[in-house]
Short mmCIF file of C-alpha atoms and ligand atoms in Angstrom, two decimals:
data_model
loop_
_atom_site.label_atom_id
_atom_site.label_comp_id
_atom_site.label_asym_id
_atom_site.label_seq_id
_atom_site.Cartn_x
_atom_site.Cartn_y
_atom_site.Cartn_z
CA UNK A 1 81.21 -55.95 75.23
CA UNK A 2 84.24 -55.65 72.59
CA UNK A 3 83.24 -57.23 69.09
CA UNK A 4 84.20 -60.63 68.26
CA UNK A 5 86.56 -59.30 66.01
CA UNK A 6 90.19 -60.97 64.60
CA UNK A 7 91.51 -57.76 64.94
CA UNK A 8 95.04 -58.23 63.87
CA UNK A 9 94.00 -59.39 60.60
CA UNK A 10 92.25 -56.60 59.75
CA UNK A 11 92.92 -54.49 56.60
CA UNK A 12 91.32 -50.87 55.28
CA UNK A 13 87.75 -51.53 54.60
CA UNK A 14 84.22 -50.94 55.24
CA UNK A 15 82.38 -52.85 58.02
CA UNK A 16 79.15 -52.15 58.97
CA UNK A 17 79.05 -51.53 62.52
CA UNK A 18 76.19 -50.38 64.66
CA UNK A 19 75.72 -46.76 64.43
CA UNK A 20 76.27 -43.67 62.40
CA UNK A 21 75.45 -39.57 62.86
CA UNK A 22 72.94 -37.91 60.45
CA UNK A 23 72.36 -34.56 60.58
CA UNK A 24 70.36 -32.69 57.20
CA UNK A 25 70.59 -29.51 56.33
CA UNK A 26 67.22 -27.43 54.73
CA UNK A 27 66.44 -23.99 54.48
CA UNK A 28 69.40 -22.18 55.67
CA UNK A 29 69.80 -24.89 58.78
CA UNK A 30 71.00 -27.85 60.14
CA UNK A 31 68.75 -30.46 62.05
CA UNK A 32 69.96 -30.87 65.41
CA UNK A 33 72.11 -34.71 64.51
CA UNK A 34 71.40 -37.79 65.28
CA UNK A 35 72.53 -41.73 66.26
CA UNK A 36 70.76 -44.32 63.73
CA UNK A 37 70.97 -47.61 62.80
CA UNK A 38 70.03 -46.88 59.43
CA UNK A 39 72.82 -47.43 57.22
CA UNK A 40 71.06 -46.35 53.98
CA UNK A 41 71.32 -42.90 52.19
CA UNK A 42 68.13 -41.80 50.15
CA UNK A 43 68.58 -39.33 48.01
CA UNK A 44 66.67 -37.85 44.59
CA UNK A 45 68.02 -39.16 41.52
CA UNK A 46 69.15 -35.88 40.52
CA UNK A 47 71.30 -34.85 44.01
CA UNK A 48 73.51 -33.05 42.71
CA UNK A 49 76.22 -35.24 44.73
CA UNK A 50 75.15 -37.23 41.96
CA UNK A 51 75.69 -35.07 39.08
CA UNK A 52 77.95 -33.09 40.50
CA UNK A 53 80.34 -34.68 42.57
CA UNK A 54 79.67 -32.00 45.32
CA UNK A 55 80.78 -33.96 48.53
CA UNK A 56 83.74 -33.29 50.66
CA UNK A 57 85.01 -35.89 53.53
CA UNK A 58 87.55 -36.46 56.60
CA UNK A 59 89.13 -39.31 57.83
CA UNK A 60 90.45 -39.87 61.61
CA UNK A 61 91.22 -42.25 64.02
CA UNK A 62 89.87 -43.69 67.90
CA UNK A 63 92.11 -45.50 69.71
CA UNK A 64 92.37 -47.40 72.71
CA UNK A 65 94.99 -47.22 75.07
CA UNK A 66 96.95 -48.67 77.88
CA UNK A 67 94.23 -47.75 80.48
CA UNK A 68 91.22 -48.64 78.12
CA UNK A 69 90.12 -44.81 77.84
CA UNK A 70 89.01 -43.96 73.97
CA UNK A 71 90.44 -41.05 71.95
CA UNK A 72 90.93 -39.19 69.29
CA UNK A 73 94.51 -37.82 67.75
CA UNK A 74 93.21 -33.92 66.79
CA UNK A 75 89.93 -34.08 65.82
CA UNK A 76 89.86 -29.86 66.14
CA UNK A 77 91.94 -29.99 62.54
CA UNK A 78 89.38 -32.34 60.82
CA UNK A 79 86.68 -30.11 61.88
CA UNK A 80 88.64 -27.44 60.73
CA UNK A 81 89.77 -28.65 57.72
CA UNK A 82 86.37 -29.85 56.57
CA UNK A 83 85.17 -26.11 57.19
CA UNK A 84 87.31 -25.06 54.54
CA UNK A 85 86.53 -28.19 52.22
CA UNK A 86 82.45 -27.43 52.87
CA UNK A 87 83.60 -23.20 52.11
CA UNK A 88 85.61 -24.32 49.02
CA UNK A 89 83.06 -26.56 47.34
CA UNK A 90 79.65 -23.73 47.87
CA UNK A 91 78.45 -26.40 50.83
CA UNK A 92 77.41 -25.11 53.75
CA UNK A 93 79.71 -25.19 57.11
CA UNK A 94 79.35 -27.89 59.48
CA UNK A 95 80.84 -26.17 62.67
CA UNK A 96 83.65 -27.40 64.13
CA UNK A 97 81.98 -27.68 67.57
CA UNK A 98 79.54 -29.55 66.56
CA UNK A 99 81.48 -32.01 64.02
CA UNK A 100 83.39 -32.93 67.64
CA UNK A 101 80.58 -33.32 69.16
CA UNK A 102 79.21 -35.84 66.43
CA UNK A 103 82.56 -37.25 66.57
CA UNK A 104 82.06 -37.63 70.04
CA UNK A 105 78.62 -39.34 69.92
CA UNK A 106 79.12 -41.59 66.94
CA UNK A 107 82.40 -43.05 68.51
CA UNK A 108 80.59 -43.56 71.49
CA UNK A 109 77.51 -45.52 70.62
CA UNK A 110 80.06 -47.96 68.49
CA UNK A 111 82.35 -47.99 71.50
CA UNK A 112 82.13 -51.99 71.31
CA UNK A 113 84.35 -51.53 67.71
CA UNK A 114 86.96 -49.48 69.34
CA UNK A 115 89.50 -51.88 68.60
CA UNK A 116 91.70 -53.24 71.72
CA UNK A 117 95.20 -51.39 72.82
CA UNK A 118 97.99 -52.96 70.82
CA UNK A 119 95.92 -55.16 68.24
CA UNK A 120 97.36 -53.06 65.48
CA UNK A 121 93.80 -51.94 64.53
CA UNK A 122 92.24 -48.58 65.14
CA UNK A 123 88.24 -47.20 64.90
CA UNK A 124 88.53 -45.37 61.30
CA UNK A 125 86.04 -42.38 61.59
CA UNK A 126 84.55 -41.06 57.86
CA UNK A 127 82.49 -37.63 58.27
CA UNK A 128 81.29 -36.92 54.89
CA UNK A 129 78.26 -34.24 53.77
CA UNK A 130 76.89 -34.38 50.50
CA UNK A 131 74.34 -31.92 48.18
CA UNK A 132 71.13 -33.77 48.28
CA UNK A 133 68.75 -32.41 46.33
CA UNK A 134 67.93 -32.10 42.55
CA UNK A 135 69.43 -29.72 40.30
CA UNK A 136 70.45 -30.12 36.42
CA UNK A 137 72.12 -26.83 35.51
CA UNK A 138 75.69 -26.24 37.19
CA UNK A 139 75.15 -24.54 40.96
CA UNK A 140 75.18 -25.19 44.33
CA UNK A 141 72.68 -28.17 45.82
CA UNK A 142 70.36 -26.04 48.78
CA UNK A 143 70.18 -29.18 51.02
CA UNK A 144 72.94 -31.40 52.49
CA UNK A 145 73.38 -34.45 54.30
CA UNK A 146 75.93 -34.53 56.90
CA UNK A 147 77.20 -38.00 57.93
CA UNK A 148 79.85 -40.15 60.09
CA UNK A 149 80.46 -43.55 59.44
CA UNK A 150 82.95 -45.27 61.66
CA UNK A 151 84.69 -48.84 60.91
CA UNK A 152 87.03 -50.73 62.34
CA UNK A 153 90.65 -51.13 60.29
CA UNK A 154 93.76 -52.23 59.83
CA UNK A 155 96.88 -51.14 57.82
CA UNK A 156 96.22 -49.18 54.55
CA UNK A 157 98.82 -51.16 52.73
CA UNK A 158 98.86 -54.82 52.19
CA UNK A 159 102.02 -56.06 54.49
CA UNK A 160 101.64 -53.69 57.18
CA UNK A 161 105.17 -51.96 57.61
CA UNK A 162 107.01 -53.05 54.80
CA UNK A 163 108.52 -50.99 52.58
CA UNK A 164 106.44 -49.95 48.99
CA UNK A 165 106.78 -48.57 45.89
CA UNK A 166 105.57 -45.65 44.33
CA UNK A 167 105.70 -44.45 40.74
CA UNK A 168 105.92 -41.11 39.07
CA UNK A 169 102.86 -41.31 37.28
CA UNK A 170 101.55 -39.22 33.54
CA UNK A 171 98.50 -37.83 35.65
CA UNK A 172 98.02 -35.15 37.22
CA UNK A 173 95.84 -35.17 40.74
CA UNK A 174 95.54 -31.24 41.34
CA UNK A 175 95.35 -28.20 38.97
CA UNK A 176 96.88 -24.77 40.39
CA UNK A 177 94.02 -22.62 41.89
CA UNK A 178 92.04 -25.97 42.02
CA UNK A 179 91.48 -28.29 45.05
CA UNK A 180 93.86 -30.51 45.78
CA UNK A 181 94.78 -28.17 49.27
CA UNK A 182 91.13 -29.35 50.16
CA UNK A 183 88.98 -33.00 50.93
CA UNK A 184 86.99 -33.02 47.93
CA UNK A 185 85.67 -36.63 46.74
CA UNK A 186 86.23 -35.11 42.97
CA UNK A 187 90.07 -35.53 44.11
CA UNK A 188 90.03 -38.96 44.78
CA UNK A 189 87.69 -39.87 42.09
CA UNK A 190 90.28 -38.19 39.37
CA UNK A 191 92.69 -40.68 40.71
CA UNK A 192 91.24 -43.65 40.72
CA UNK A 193 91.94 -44.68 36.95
CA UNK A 194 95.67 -43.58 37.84
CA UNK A 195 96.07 -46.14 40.85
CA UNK A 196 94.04 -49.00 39.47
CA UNK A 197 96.56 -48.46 36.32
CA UNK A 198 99.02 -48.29 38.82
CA UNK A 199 98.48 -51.66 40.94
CA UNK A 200 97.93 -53.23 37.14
CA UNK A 201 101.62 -52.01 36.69
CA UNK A 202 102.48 -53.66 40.11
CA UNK A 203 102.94 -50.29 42.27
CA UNK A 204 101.39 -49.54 45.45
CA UNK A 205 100.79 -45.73 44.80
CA UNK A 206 101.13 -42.70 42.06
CA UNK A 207 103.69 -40.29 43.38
CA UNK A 208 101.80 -36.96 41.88
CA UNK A 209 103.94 -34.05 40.64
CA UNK A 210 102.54 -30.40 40.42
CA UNK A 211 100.81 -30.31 37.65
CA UNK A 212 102.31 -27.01 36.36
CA UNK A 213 106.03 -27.49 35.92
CA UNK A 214 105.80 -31.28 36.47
CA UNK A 215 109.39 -30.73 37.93
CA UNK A 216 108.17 -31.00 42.23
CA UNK A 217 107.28 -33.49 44.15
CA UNK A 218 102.98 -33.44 45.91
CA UNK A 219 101.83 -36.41 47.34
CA UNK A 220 100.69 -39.64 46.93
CA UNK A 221 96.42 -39.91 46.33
CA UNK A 222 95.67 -40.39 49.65
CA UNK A 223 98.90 -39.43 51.60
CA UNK A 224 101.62 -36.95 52.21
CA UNK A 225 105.19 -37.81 51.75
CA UNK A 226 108.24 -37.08 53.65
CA UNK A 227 111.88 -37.65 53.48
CA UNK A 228 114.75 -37.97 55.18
CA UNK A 229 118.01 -36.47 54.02
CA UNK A 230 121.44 -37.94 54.48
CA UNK A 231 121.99 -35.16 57.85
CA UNK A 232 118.86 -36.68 59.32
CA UNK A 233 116.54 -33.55 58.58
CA UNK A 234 113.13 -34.21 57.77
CA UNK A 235 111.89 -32.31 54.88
CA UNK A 236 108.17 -32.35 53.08
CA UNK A 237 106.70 -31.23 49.95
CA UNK A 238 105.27 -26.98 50.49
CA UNK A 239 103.22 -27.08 48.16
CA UNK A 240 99.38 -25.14 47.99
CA UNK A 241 98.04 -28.00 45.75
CA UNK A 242 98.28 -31.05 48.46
CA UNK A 243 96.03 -31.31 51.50
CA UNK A 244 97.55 -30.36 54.66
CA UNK A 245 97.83 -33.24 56.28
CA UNK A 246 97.15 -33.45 60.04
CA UNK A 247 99.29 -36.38 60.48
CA UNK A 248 102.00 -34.16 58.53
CA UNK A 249 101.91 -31.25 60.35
CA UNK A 250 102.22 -33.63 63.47
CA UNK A 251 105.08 -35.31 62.31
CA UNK A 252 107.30 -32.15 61.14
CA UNK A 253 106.20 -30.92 65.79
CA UNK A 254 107.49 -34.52 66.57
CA UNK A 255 110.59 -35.01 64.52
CA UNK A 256 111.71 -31.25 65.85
CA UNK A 257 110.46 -31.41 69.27
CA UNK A 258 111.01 -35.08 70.21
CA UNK A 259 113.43 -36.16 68.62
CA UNK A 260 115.63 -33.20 67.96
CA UNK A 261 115.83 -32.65 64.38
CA UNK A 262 115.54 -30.41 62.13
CA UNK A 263 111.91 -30.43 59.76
CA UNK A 264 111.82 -28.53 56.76
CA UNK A 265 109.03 -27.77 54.71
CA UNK A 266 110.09 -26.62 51.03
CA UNK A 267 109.83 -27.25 47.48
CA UNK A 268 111.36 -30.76 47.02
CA UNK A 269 112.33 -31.16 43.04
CA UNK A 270 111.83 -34.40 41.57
CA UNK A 271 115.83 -34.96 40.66
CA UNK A 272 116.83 -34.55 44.45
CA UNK A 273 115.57 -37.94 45.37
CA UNK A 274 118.18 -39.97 45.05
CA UNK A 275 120.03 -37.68 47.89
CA UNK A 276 117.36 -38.95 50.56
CA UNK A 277 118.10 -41.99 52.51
CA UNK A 278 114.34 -42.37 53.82
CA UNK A 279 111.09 -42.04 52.37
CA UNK A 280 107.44 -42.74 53.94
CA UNK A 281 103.66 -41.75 53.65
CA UNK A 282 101.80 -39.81 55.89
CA UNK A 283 98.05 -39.79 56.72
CA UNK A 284 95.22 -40.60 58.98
CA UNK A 285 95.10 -44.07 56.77
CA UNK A 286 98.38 -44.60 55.92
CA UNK A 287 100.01 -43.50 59.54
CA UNK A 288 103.67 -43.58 58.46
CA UNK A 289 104.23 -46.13 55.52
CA UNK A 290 107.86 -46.24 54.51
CA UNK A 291 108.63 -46.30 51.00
CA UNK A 292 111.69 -48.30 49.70
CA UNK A 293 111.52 -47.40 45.82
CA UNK A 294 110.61 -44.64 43.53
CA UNK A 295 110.23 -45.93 39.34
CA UNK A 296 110.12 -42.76 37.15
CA UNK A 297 109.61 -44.09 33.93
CA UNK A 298 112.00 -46.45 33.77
CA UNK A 299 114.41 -45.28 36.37
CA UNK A 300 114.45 -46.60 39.46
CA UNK A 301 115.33 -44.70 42.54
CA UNK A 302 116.11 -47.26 45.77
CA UNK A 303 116.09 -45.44 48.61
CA UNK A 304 119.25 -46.31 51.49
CA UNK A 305 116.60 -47.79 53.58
CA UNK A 306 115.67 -50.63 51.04
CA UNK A 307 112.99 -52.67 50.94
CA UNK A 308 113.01 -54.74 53.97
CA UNK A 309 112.23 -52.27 56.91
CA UNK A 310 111.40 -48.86 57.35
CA UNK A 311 114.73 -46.83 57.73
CA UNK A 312 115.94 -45.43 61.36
CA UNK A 313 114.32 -41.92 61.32
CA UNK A 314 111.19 -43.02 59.81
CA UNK A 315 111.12 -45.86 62.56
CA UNK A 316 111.39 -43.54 65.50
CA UNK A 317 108.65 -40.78 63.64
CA UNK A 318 106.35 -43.80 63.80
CA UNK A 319 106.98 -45.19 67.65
CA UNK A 320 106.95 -41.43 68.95
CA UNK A 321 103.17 -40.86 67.08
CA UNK A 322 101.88 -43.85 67.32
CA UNK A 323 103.23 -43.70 71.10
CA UNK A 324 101.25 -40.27 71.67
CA UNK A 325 98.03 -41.53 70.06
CA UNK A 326 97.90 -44.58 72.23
CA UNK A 327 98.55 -43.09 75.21
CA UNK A 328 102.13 -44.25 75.40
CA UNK A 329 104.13 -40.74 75.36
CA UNK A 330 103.38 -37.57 76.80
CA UNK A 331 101.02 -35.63 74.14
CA UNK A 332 101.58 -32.15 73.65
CA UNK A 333 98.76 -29.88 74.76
CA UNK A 334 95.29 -30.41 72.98
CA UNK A 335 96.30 -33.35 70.96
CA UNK A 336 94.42 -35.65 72.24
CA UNK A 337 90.65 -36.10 72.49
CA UNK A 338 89.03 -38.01 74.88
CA UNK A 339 85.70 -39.70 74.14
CA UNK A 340 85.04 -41.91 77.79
N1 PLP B 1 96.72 -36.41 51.29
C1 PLP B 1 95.61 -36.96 50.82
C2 PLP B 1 95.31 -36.83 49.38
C3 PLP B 1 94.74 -37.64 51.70
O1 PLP B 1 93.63 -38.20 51.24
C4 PLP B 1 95.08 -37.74 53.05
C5 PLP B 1 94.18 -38.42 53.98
O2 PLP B 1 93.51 -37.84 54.76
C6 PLP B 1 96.26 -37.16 53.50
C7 PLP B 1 97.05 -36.50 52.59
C8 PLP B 1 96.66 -37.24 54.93
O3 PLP B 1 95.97 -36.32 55.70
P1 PLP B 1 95.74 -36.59 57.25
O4 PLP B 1 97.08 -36.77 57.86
O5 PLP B 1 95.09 -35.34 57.73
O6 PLP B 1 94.88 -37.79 57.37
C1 COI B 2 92.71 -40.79 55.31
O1 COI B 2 93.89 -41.06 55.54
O2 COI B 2 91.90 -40.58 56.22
C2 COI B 2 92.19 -40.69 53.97
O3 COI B 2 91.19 -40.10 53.79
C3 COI B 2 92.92 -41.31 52.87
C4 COI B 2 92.03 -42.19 52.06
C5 COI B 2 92.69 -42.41 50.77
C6 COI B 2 91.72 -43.48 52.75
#
């Protein structure tokens, strides 16, 4: 039986729901995984998650659709993805066969907090692993928890589609030969005194610029951007310092192979955004956020769009994905995941 849920008024945020996947890793291997209602982690005071920060993550969706089956938009790239997160950060690998088959189980048990076709709220899944036990000088933990939390959500930003702002920030989010190109929680916790000086400034998100020449345009801290250029190609931020988003990469297929335009990935310099007429986020969380304004210390850059709606490209990106991960439009082979 579906939750007694007010799903539409949902925003992004933790709920506890039923179950979540444990699997530990010890001497050289993991446990075979597991469904438990135990929603505490307990850990030696010295993990070096703790001291160390060394913890990677994913995020992803399960969605209902028209004929009530449950899946997944992709799952293959998280697993994939959080391979290369696990390699980059000395953790060990989490196969990607296995991380859909947790997927698989976890979204399953909690099947009840799958929320319903066109409610406007999705099943958020969080795999995480994290190095457990104690160490004090700087190295590698030698046991890890592997984990997936799921919880029901709703849109990432306050006010669902309408249009936000972003500013150019004095922070950086990603060094060169660092890892911003992976899903490290070190990322995201170097960027939280940025966006809660941010939202005290009144903005909804940091647009980062590469940290080298501060001159190109990276992402936002938890999204991709793309824009949309006054011939209606889509163009995105290539950059090795952003994480390749899944949603991204899926966008860039659509716009080309749905809808006929042209998607560009290339170096986007900071000046050349006042020749875009469209501007949104991109992400698991975020989905397709448009953006209506840009402030770079002091100057303001109002995209064509404005701040009302989402513009006309960025509008059709959104019904053609969203379309696909409900069920609604014709997938392309392999993207979706079915869990019933
Ligand atoms: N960039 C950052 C920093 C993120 O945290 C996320 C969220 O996962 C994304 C981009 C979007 O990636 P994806 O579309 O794979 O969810
Ligand atoms: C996601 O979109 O899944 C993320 O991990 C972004 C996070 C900032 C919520």
């Amino acid at each position: 039986m579906e939750k007694n849920i007010d799903w539409g008024s949902l925003g992004f945020g933790y709920m506890k729901t039923d179950y979540r996947y444990v699997a530990n890793y010890k001497d050289g291997k993991w446990t075979s995984g597991q469904i438990t209602t135990d929603d505490k982690v307990v850990i030696n005071e010295c993990a070096c998650v703790l001291q160390y920060a060394q913890t990677c993550f994913e995020g992803l969706k399960a969605y209902r659709t028209k004929d009530n089956k449950v899946v997944c938009f992709r799952p293959d790239l998280n697993g994939e993805r959080m391979e290369q997160s696990a390699a980059r950060l000395e953790m060990p690998i989490f196969p990607k066969e296995r991380f859909l088959e947790a997927v698989k189980q976890v979204v399953k048990a909690n099947i009840d907090w799958v929320p319903p076709f066109e409610s406007g709220a999705s099943l958020y899944i969080r795999p995480y692993m994290f190095g457990t036990n104690p160490v004090m000088g700087v190295k590698p933990a030698n046991e890890y928890q592997f984990r997936i939390i799921v919880s029901p959500v709703g849109p990432y930003f306050k006010g669902g589609a309408k249009p936000i702002t972003l500013r150019v920030p004095d922070f950086d989010r990603a060094a060169p030969r660092g890892t911003g190109h992976v899903k490290a929680g070190l990322n995201y916790a170097m960027s939280l005194h940025a966006i809660v000086d941010a939202h005290n400034q009144g903005y909804n998100e940091n647009m980062y610029l590469d940290s080298a020449t501060r001159t190109k345009v990276e992402e936002t801290g938890g999204a991709n951007i793309i824009f949309v250029t006054k011939d209606n190609e889509v163009v995105t931020p290539k950059s090795n310092t952003i994480l390749p988003s899944i949603t991204r990469r899926s966008l860039m297929y659509v716009a080309e192979h749905y809808l006929g335009l042209e998607a560009t990935e290339r170096e986007i310099r900071i000046e050349e955004l006042k020749d875009f007429k469209e501007c949104a986020l991109c992400g698991t969380a975020a989905v397709l956020s448009p953006v209506g304004k840009v402030v770079d210390h002091g100057k303001e850059i109002l995209f064509p769009s404005g701040m009302e709606k989402a513009g006309e490209i960025t509008q059709k990106l959104y019904d053609t994905l969203t379309g696909i991960q409900k069920g609604e439009i014709e997938p392309p082979k392999g993207w979706i995941f079915e869990i019933n």
